[in-house]
Coordinates of C-alpha atoms (C1' of nucleotides) in Angstrom, one line a residue:
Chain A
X1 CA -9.0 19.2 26.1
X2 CA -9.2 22.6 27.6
X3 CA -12.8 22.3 29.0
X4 CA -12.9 26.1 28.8
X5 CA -12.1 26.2 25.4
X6 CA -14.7 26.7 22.6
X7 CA -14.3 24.0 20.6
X8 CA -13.7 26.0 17.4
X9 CA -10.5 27.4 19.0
X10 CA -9.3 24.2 20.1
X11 CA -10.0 22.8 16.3
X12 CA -8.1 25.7 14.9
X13 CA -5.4 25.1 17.5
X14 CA -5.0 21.4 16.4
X15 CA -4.8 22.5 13.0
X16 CA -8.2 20.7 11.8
X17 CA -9.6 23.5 9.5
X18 CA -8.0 24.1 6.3
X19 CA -11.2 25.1 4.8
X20 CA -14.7 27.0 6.0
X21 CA -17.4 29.1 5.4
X22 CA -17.9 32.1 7.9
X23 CA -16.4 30.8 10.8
X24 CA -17.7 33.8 13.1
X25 CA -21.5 33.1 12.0
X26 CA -21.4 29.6 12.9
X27 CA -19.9 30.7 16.4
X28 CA -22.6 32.4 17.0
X29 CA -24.4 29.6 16.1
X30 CA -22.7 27.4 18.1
X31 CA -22.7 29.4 21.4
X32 CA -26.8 29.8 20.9
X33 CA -27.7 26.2 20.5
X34 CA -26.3 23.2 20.4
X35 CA -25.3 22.5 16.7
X36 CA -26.3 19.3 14.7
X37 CA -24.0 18.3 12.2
X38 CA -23.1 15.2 9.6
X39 CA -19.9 13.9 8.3
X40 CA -20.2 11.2 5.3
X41 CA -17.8 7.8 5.0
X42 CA -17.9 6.0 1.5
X43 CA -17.9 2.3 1.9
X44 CA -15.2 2.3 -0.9
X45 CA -13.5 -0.5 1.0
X46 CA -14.1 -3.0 3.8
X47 CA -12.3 -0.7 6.8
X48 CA -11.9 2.9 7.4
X49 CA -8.6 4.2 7.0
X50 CA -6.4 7.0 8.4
X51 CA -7.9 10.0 7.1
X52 CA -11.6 8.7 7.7
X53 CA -10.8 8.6 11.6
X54 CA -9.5 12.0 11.5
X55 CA -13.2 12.8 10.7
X56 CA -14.5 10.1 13.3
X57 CA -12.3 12.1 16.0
X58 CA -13.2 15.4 14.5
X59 CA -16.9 14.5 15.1
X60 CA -16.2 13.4 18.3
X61 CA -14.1 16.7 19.7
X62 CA -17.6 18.5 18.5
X63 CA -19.6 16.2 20.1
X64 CA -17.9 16.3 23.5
X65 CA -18.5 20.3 23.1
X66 CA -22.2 19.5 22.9
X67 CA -23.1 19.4 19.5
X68 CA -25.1 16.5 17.8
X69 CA -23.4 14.6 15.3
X70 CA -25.0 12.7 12.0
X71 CA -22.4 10.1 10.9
X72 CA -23.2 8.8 7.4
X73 CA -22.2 5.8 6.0
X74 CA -22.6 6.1 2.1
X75 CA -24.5 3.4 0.7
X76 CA -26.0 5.6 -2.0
X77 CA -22.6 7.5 -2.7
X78 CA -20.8 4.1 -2.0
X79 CA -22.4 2.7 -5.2
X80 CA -21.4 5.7 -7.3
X81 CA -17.9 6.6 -6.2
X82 CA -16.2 10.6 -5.9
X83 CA -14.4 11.7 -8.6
X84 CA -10.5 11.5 -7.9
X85 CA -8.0 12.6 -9.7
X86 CA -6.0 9.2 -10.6
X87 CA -9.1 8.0 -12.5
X88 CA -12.4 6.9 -12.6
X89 CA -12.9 4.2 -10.1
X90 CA -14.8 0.7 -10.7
X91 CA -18.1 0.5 -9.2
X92 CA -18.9 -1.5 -6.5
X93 CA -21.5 -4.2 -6.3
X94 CA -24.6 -3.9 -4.6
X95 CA -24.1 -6.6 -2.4
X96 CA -20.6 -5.8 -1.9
X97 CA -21.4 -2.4 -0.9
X98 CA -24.4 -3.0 1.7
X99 CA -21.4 -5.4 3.6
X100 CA -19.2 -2.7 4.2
X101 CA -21.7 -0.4 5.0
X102 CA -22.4 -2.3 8.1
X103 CA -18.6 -3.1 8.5
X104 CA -18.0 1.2 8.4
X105 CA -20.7 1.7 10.7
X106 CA -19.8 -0.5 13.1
X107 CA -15.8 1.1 13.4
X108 CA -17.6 4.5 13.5
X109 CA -20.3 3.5 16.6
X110 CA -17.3 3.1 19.2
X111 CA -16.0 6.9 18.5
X112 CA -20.0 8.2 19.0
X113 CA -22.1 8.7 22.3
X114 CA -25.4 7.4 21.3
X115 CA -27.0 8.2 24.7
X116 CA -27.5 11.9 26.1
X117 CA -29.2 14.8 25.0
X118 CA -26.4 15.4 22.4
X119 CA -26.8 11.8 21.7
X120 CA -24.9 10.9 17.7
X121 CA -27.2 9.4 14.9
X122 CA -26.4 6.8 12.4
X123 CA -27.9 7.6 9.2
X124 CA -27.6 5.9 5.3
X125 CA -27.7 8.1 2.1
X126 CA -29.4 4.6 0.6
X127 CA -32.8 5.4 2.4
X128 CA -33.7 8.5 0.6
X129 CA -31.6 7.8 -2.3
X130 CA -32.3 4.7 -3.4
X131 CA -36.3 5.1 -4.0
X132 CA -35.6 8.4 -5.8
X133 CA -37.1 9.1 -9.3
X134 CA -35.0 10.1 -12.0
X135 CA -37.5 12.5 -12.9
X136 CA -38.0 14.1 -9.2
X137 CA -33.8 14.2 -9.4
X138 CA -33.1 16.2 -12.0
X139 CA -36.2 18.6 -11.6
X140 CA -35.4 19.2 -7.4
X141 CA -31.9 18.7 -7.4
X142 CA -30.1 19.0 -10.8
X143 CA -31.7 21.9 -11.8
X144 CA -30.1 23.8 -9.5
X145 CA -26.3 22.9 -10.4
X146 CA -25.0 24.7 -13.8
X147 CA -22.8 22.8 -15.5
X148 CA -20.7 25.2 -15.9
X149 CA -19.7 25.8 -12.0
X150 CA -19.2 22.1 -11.9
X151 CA -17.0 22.2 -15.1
X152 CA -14.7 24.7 -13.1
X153 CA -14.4 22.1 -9.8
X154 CA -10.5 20.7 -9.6
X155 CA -10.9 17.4 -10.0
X156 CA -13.7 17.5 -12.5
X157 CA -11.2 19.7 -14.7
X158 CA -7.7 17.7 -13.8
X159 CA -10.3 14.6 -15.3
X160 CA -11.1 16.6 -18.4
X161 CA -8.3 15.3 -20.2
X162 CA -7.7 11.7 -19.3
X163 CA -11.9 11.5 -19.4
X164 CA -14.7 11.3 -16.6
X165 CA -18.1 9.4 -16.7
X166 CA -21.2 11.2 -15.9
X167 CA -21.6 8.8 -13.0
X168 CA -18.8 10.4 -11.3
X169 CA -19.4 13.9 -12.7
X170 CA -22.4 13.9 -10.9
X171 CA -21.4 12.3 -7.6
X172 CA -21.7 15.9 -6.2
X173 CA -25.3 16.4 -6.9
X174 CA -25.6 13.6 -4.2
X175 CA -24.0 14.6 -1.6
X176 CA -25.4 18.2 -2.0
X177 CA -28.8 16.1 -1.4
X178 CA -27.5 14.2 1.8
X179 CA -27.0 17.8 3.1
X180 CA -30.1 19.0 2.0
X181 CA -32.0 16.2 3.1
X182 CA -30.1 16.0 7.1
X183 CA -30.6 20.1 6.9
X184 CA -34.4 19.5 6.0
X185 CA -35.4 16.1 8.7
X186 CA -32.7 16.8 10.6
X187 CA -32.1 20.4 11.5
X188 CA -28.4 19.5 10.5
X189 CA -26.9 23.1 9.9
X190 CA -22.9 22.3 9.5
X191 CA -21.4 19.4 7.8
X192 CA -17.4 18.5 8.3
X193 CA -14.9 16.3 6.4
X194 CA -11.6 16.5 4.9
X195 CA -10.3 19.1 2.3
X196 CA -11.0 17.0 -0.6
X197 CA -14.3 16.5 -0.1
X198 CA -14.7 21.1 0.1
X199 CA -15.9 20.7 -3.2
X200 CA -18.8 18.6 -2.8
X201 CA -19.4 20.2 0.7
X202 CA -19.8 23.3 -0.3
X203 CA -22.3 22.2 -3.1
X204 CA -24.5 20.8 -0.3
X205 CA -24.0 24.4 1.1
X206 CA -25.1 26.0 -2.1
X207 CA -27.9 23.7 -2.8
X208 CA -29.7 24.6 0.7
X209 CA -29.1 28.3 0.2
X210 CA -30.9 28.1 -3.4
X211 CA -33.9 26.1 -2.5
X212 CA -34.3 26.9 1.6
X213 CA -32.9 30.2 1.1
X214 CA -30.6 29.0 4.5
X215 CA -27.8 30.0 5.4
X216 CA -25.5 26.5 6.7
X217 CA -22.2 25.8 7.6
X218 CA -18.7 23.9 6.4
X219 CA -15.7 23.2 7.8
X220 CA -13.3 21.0 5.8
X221 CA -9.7 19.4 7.6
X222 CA -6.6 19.5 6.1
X223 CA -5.2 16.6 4.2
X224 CA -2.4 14.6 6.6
X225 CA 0.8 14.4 4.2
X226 CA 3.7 13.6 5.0
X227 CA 6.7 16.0 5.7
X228 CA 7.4 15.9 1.8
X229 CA 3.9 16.4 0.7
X230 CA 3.0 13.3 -0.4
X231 CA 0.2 10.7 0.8
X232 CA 0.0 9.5 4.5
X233 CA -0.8 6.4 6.0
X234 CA 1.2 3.8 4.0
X235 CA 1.9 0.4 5.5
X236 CA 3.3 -2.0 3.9
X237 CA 0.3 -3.9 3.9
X238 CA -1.4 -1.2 2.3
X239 CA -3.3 1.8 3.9
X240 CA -3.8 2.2 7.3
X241 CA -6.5 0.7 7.6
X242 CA -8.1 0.2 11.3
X243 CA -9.6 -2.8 10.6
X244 CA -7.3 -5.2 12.5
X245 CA -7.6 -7.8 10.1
X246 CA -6.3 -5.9 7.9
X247 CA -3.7 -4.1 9.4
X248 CA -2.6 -5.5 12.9
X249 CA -2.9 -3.1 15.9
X250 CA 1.1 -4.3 16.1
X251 CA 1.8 -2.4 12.7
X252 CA -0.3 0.1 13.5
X253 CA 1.1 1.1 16.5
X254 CA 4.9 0.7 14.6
X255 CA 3.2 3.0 12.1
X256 CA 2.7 6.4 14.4
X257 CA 6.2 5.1 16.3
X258 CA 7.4 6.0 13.4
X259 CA 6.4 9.0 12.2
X260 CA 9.0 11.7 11.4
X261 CA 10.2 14.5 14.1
X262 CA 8.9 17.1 11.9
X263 CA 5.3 15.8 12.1
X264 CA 5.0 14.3 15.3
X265 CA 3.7 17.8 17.1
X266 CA 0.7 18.4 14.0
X267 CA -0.2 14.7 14.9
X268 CA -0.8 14.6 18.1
X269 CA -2.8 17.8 17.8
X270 CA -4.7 16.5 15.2
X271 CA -5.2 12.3 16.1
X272 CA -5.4 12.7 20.2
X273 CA -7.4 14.0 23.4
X274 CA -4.1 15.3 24.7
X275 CA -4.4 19.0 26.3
X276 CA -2.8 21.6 24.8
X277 CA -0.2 21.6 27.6
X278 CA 0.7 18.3 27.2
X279 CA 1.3 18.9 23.5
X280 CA 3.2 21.9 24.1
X281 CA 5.0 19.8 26.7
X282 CA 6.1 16.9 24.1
X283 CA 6.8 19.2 21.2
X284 CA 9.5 20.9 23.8
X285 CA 11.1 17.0 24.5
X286 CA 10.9 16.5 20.7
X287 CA 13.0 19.6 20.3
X288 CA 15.6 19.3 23.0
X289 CA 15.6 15.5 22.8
X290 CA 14.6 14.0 20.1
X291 CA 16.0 11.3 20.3
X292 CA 14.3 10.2 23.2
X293 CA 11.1 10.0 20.6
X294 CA 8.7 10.7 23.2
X295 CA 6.0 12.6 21.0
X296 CA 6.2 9.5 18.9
X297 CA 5.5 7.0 22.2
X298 CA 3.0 9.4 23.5
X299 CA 1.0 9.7 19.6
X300 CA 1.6 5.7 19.4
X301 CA 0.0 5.2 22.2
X302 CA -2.6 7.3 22.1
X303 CA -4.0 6.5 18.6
X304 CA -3.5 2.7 19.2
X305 CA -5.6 3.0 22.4
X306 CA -8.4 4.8 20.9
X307 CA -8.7 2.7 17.9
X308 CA -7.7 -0.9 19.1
X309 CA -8.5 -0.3 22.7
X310 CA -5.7 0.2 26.0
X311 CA -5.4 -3.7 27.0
X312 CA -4.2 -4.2 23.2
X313 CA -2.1 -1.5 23.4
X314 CA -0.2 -2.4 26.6
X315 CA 0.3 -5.7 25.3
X316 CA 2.0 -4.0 21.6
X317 CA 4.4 -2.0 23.9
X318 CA 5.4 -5.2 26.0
X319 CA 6.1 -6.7 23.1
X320 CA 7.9 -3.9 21.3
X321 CA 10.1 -3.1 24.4
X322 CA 10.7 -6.9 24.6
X323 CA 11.9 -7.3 20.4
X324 CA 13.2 -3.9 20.4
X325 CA 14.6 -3.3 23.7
X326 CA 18.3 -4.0 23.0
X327 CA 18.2 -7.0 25.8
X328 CA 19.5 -10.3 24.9
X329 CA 16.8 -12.3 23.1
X330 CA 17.5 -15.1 25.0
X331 CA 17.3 -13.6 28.4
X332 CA 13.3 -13.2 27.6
X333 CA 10.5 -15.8 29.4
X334 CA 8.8 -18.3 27.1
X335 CA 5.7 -16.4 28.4
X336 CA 7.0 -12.6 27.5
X337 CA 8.6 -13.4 24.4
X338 CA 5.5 -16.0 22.8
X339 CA 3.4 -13.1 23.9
X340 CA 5.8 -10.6 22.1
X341 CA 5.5 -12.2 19.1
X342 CA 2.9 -13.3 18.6
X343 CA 1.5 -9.5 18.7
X344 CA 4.2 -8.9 16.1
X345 CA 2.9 -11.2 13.9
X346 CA 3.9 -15.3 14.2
X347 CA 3.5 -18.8 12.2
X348 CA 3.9 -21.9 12.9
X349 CA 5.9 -24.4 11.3
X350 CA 6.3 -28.3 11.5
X351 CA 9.7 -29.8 12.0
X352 CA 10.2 -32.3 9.6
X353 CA 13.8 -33.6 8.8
X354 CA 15.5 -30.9 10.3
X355 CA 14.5 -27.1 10.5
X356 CA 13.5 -25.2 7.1
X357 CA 16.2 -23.1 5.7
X358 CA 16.3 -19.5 6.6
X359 CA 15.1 -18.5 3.1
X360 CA 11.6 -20.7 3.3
X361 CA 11.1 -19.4 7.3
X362 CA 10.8 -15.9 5.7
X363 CA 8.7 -16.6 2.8
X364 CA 6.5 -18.8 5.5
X365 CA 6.2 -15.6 8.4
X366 CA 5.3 -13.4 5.3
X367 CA 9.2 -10.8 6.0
X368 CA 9.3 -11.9 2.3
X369 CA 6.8 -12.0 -0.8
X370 CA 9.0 -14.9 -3.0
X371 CA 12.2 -16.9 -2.4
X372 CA 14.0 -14.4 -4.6
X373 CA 13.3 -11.9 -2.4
X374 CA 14.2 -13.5 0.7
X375 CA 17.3 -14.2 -1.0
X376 CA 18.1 -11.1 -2.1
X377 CA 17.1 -9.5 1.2
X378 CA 20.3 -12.4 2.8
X379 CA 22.4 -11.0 0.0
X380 CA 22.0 -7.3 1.1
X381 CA 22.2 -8.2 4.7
X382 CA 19.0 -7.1 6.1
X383 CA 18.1 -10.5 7.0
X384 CA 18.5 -11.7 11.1
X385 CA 17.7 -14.6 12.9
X386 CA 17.7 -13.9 16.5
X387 CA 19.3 -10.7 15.8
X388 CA 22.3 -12.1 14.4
X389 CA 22.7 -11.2 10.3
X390 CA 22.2 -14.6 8.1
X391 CA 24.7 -14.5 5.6
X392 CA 23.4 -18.0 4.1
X393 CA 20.7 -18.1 2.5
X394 CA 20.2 -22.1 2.7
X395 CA 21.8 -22.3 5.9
X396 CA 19.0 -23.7 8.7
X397 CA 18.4 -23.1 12.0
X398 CA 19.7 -25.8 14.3
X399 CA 18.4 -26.8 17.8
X400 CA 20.1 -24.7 19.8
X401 CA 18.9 -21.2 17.7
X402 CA 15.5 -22.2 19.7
X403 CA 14.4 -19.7 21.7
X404 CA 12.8 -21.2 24.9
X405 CA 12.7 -24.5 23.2
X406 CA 10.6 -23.5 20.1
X407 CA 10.9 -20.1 19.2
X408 CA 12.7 -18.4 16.0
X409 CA 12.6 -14.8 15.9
X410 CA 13.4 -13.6 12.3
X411 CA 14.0 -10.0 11.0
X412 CA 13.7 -8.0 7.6
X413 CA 15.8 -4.8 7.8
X414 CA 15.5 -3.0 11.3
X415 CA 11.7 -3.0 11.7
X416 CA 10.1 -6.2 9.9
X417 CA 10.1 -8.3 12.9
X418 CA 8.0 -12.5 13.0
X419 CA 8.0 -14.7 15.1
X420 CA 8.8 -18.8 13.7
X421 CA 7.1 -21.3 16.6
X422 CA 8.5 -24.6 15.4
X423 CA 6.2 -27.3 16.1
X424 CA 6.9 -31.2 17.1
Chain B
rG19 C1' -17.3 8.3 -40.4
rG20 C1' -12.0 9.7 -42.5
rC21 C1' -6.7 10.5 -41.5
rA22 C1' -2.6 10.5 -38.0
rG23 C1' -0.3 9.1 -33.4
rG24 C1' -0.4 6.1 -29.1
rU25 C1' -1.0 1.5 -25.4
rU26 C1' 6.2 -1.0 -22.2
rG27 C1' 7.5 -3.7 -15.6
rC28 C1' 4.1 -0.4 -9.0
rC29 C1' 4.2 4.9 -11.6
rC30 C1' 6.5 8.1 -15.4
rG31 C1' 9.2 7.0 -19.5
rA32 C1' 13.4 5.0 -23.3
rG33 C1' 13.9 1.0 -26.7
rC34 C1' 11.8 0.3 -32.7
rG35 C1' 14.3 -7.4 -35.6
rG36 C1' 19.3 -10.6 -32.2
rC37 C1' 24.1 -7.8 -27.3
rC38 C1' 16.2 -7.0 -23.9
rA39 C1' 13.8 -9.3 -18.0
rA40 C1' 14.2 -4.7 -21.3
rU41 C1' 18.4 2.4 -20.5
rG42 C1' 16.8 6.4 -17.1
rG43 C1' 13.8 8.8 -13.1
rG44 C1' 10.3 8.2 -9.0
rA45 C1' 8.2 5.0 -5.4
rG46 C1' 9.4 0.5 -2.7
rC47 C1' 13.0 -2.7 -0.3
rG48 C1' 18.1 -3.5 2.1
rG49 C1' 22.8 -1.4 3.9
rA50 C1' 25.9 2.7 6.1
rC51 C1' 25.1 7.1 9.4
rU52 C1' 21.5 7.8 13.5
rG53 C1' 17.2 7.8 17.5
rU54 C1' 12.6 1.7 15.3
rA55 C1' 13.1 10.1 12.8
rA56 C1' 14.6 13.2 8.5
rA57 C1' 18.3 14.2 4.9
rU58 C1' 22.5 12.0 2.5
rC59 C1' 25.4 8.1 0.2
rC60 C1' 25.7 2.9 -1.6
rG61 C1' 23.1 -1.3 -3.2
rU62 C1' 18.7 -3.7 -4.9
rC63 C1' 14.2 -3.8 -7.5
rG64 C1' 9.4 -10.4 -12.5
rG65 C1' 9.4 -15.6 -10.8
rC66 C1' 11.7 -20.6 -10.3
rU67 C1' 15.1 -26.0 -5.6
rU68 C1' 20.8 -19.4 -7.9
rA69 C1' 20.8 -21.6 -12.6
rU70 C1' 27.0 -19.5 -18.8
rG71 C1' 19.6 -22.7 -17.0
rC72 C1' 14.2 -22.5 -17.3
rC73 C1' 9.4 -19.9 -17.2
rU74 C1' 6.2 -15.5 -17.6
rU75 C1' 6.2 -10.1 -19.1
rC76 C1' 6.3 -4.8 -23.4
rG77 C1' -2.9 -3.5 -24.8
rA78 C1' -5.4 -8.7 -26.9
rA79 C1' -5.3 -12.5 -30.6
rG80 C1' -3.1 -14.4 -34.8
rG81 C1' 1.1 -14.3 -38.5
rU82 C1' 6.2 -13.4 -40.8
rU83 C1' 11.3 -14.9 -39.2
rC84 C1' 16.5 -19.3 -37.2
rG85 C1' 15.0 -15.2 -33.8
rA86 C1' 9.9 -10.0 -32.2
rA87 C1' 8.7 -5.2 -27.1
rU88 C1' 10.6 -4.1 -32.1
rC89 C1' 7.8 -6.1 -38.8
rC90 C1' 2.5 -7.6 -40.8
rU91 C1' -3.0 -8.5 -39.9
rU92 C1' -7.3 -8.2 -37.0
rC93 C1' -9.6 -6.5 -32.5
rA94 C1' -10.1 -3.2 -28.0
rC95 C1' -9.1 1.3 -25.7
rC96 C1' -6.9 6.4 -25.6
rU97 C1' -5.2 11.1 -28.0
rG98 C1' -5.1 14.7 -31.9
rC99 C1' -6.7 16.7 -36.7
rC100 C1' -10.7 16.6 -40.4
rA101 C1' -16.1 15.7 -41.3

RNA sequence: GGCAGGUUGCCCGAGCGGCCAAUGGGAGCGGACUGUAAAUCCGUCGGCUUAUGCCUUCGAAGGUUCGAAUCCUUCACCUGCCA
């Protein structure tokens, strides 16, 4: 970060607001006082994804400017659901909900200083929410939303056709509370998220201009799509999730590795600390030299190290520079290459007469959903073991494919890469 | 409430008694080219101990038939028109 930036310019510079209302008031705001400001996560699954920690790191570039941040985990808004444009979502139960509240929370604290004078504040829509009259509701709040604005939002009208519930029709009254509510307790003047949330962002704005007669602030990010325009942050094993449980810091890191030429510069702006010279400084390899990929190492690393930590993310680029390094597998230490993959993702399997066929050791390290895949992956040719393309699908490794005594290393295509540890 | 139309594989969408595991497009996956990019081209795309075999699938449940995604009945949901 360029210390003597303000942080608005640096945020613009990354490419972080698509979306705002009067960007010069709250500067002046800003360079007055320090600024106290909320951004809301939905526990709408058990981790946080790729677009949620562009908010976490959002929140975190304001706070390291001074300003005090409000992260809200949705336990209210969690048990409704937003309104989205592929349909109405099912709800959530109760006790299902309250779990991954405290699993959100807990992947948000490790972004957040929670000491200091600008120290952040964990706060839950469910407290004020939850004991809330249906009466009190609709006379404070819903009285001041016409239907007819909230007719005219996108998603509400893209719904109008296929159907939308009240539940979700109303999610916005809600979150226009949370706002009001952080604005009123709180002092909380500007609230932050990502473009498709605008809508219900700027209803909180509304709401506190009719009934405090205030004047706040918004400042929505840009979706992250992909070159083409479609959706990010698709694994194979799903989203991209941070949870490492669910995705492993090993597929993550392969994940921003992989990112296309043409995105790697809005990336690293956007998802790291990097200054702006060392941006600039990438962007010009990626350019000249792109095929050294050295925007896509540097946002790799980066990313990983923030999310999953820096030990874990030395370890994922030993092991990546040992299964992807073009050296001979066999030339690798027990200790390196065990290491290697088992951060790429191993099983185990028992020797019984003989070693499985190659077809069952990739439905076993889970390169393969069925045996008809796997099969039909052999058939294609995308299947390896120890680098060498299987042409049989029944054919079984022997004792001398081991790899220091009891390792198989087994490949779908050029990037699905797991490790086989044959056991006594 | 009445009438009409619809519900097909991950998504969109053909099929309208046997040749249907089901045309086509998209997504996904693999190959070639490259740089563990992109674009392009080719292939593949329900499962099973790969099988001129078996099992499961065309909203759900029954029925007709030698044989049904295709015909009939009932139910559920969606859309349109009329009240």
């Amino acid at each position: 970060m360029s210390a003597d930036m303000h942080v608005l310019d640096d945020l613009q510079w990354r490419g972080l607001v698509a979306h705002s209302t009067d960007l010069d008031a709250l500067r002046a705001e800003m360079d007055d006082h320090p600024v106290r400001f909320y951004v809301g996560f939905d526990p709408t699954a058990p981790s946080l994804h790729m677009g949620n920690l562009l908010q976490i790191l959002t929140a975190r570039r304001l706070q390291e400017a001074g300003h005090v941040p409000y992260a809200l985990v949705g336990g209210a808004t969690g048990m409704i659901g937003d309104p989205k444009n592929s349909g109405e979502r099912a709800l959530n139960d109760l006790d299902v909900v309250k779990a991954w509240v405290e699993r959100v929370r807990g992947q948000i604290e490790p972004f957040l200083s929670f000491e200091g004078s600008n120290a952040a504040t964990m706060v839950n829509n469910y407290d004020w929410t939850a004991s809330l009259s249906t009466i009190d509701f609709l006379r404070d709040i819903g009285k001041h939303f016409p239907v007819n604005r909230m007719l005219a939002r996108d998603v509400v009208r893209s719904r109008l056709e296929a159907g939308i519930s009240y539940t979700e029709f109303s999610y916005v009254l809600l979150q226009s509370m949370d706002y009001l509510n952080l604005h009123r307790d709180h002092g909380v003047t500007l609230q932050t998220g990502g473009s498709d949330q605008w809508g219900n962002i700027t209803g909180g704005v509304e709401l506190i201009r009719r009934v405090e007669g205030a004047r706040v602030h918004a400042l929505a990010t840009p979706l992250v799509t992909r070159a083409d325009g479609t959706k990010y942050g698709k694994t194979e094993g799903g989203a991209l999730w941070l949870d490492p449980e669910m995705l492993s810091p090993y597929a993550f890191f392969q994940f921003w590795l992989n990112v296309e030429d043409e995105k790697v510069g809005e990336l690293l702006r956007a998802f790291t600390f990097l200054s702006h010279e060392e941006i600039e400084a990438l962007d010009a390899q990626t350019s000249e030299k792109p095929f050294l990929r050295a925007g896509q190492r540097a946002l790799a690393e980066h990313v990983t190290a923030l999310v999953h930590g820096a030990e874990e993310t030395a370890r994922i680029m030993a092991a990546s520079t040992a299964l992807f390094g073009g050296g001979a597998l066999r030339d690798l230490d027990v200790d390196t290459l065990a290491a290697a993959l088992r951060e790429a993702g191993s099983v185990e399997v028992e020797r019984a007469d003989g070693l499985p066929a190659v077809v069952d050791l990739m439905v076993a390290s889970g390169l393969s959903r069925s045996r008809s895949e796997a099969r039909r992956t052999v058939a294609e040719g995308g299947a390896y073991l120890n680098n060498v393309r299987v042409r049989d699908p029944e054919l079984s490794p022997t004792e001398s494919d081991l790899l220091a005594g009891s390792w198989l290393v087994l490949r779908r295509g050029k990037k699905n890469l797991a490790g086989v540890e044959v056991l006594r």
